[in-house]
Structures are given as structure tokens and as C-alpha cells.
Coordinates of C-alpha atoms in Angstrom, one line a residue:
X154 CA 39.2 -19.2 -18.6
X155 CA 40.5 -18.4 -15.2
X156 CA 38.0 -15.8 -14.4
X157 CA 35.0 -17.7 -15.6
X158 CA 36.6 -20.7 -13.4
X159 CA 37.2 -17.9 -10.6
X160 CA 33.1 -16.7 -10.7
X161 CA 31.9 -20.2 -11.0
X162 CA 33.5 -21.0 -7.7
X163 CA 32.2 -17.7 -6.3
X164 CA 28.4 -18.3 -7.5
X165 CA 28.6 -22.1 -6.0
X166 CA 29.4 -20.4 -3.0
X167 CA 26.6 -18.2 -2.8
X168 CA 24.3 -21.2 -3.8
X169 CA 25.6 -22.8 -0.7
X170 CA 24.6 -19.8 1.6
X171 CA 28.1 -17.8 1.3
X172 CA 27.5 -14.8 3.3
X173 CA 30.2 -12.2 1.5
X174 CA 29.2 -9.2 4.2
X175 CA 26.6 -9.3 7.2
X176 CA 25.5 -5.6 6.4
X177 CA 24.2 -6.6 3.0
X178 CA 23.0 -9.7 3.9
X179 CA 20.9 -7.9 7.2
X180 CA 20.0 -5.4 4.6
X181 CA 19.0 -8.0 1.8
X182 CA 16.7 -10.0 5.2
X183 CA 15.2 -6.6 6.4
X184 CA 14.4 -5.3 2.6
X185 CA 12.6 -8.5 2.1
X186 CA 10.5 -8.2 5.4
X187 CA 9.7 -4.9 4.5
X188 CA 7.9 -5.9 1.5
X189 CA 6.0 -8.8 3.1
X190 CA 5.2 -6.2 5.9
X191 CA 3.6 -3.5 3.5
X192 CA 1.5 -6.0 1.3
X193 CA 0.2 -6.9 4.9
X194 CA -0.2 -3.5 6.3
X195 CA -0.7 -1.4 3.4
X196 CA 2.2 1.1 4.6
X197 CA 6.2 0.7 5.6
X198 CA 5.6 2.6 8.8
X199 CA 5.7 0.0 11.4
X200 CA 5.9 0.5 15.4
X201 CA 9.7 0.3 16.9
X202 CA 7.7 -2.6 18.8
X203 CA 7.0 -3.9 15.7
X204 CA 8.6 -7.9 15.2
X205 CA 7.7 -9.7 11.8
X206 CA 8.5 -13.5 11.0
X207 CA 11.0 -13.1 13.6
X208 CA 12.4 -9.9 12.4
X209 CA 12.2 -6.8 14.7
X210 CA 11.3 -5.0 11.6
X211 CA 10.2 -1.9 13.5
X212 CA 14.1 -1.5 14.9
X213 CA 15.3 -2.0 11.3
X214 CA 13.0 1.0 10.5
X215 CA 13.8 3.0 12.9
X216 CA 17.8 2.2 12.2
X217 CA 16.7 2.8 8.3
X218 CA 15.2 6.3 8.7
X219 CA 18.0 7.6 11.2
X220 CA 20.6 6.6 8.2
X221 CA 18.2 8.3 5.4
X222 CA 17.7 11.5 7.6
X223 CA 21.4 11.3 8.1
X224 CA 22.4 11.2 4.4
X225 CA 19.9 14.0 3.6
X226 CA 21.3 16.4 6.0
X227 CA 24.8 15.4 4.6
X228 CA 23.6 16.5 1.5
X229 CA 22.3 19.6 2.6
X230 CA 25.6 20.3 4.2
X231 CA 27.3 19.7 1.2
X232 CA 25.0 22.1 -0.8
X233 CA 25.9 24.8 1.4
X234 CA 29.6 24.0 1.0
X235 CA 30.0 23.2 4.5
X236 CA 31.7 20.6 5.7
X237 CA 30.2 17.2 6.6
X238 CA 31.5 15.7 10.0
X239 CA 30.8 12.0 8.8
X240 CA 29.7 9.8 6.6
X241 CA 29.7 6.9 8.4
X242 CA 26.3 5.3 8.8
X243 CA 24.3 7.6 6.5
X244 CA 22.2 5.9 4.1
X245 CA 23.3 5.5 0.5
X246 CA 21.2 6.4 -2.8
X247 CA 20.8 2.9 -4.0
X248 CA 19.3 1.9 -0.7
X249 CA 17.1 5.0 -0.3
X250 CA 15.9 3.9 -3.9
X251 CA 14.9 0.5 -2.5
X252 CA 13.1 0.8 0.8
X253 CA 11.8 3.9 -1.3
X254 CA 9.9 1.5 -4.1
X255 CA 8.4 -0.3 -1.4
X256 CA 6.5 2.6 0.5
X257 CA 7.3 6.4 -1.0
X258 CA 6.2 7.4 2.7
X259 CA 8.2 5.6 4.8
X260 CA 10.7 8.5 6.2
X261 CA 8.6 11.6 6.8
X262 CA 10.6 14.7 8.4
X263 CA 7.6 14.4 10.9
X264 CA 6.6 11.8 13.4
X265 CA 5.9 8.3 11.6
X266 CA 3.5 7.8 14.5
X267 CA 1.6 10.5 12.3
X268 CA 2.4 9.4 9.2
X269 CA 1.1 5.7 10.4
X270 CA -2.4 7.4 11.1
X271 CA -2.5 9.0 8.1
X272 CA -1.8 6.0 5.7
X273 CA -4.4 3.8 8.0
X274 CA -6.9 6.6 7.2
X275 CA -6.1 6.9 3.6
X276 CA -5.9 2.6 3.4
X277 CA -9.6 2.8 5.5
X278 CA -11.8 5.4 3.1
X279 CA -9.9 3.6 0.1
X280 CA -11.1 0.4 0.9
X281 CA -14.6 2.0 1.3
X282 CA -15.2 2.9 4.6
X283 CA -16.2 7.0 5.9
X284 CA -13.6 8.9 7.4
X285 CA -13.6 8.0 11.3
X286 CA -14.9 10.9 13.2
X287 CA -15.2 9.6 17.2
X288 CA -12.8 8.0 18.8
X289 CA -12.7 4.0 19.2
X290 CA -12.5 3.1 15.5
X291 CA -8.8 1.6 16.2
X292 CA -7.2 -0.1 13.6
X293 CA -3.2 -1.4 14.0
X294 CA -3.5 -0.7 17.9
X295 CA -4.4 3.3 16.1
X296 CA -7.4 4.9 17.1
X297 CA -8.0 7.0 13.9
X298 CA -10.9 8.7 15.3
X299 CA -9.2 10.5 17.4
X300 CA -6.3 11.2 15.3
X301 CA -9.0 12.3 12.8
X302 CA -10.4 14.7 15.6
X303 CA -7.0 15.9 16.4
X304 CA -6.2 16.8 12.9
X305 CA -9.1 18.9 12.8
X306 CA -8.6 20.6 16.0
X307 CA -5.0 20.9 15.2
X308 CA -4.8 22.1 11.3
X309 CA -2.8 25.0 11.7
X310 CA 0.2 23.2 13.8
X311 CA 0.3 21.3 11.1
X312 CA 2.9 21.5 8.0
X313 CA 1.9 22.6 5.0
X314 CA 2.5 19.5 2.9
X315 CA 0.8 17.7 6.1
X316 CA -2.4 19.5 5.8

């Protein structure tokens, strides 16, 4: 009876606005703003500039790749049974799993400003339009043209699983 009692008090809490820890809550606000930003957008690759409902959702991004890319290289440090210098602020799995079910994309190894063009491209000849080929078709402050242009002009510096 006393833990029921215990969890009851806890929940009411919570209903009032009972913030437990201000990493999950930031977490729980920027998570949510990521969503509403890729239903907008079609892709979770937003601009460091980048400020949504009031949420400098391009920061949080930023902040959210830097701790994915941190956990992965953990990882690989562990695989090769080398020691990993820290921990601390490196991404966990359950997070990765959420930002991850919002846009697969979101953390390439390569330059998101890339990545960006690429989804707006993809988003563009999905919805029904050709493939940009001269600069000035700028969508999302992008001009895809030219990134289009670029890409052919610049296929072999690109990564395999990029071309």
C-alpha cells in the first residue's frame, strides 16, 4: 500500500509539471521539436542557425550528432579492446534509437550541409518535380542546382555509399 501511496504522490507531481532531471526534460522538449521540424521539412538535418517554436533546434542537433559520433567511436574503441578515455557526454542507445525513428539520416559521417541537399533533392523529384540542373532552384536557403552540378562534377570525391 505504501508504494502505490509512494507512486501516486510521484505521478501527481509530474501532472503538476515536476521536472525529475533537466537533461531529460531538454531531451524530452528537443525530441519533440525534432519531430514537428521533420513533418515540416521532410528531413532532421536542420542549419546550426536553425530556431523552431523558440527552440534553437539546429544547436540541439549539432549537440545530438557530436554525442552520437562520440558513442560510436567509443564503441569502435571498445571493439578493438582499447581503452575508451570517456564516456561522459556520448550518446546512449535508447536515444540514438529515438532521434533515429524520426529521420534514419540525421548523423551522416559526412557534412550534413551535404546530406541537407541531398534529402531536399530526393523530397523535390519525390514530390514530382525534375532533378534541378542550373543553379538558382534554392529551396531551404539550398540552391540544389548547384549542388546537383557539383555532384556531378565531383563524383569521384565522393564516398561510396554517397554516390
Amino acid at each position: 500500500m505504501a508504494g502505490t501511496l509512494e507512486a501516486g504522490r510521484v505521478g501527481d507531481l509530474e501532472k503538476l509539471g515536476m521536472v525529475w532531471s533537466e537533461q531529460d526534460a531538454s531531451w524530452a522538449d528537443g525530441i519533440a521539436v525534432a519531430k514537428e521540424y521533420t513533418a515540416v521539412h521532410g528531413h532532421f538535418l536542420p542549419p546550426t542557425t536553425a530556431v523552431w517554436d523558440g527552440h534553437p533546434i539546429g544547436v540541439w542537433a549539432k549537440n545530438a550528432r557530436a554525442a552520437a559520433r562520440r558513442a560510436a567511436a567509443n564503441k569502435e574503441l571498445r571493439a578493438a579492446g582499447r581503452p575508451v578515455p570517456s564516456a561522459a557526454g556520448a550518446m546512449t542507445d535508447a536515444r540514438r534509437d529515438e532521434v533515429d525513428a524520426i529521420a534514419p539520416g540525421w548523423c551522416p559521417v559526412w557534412d550534413t550541409g551535404w546530406q541537407r541537399c541531398l534529402r531536399l533533392v530526393q523530397n523535390h523529384v519525390q514530390a514530382g518535380g525534375s532533378l534541378p540542373e542550373a543553379a538558382g532552384d534554392v529551396v531551404q536557403g539550398e540552391d540544389l542546382g548547384r549542388w546537383v552540378t557539383a555532384q556531378r562534377y565531383g563524383w569521384e570525391k565522393l564516398l561510396p555509399a554517397q554516390q
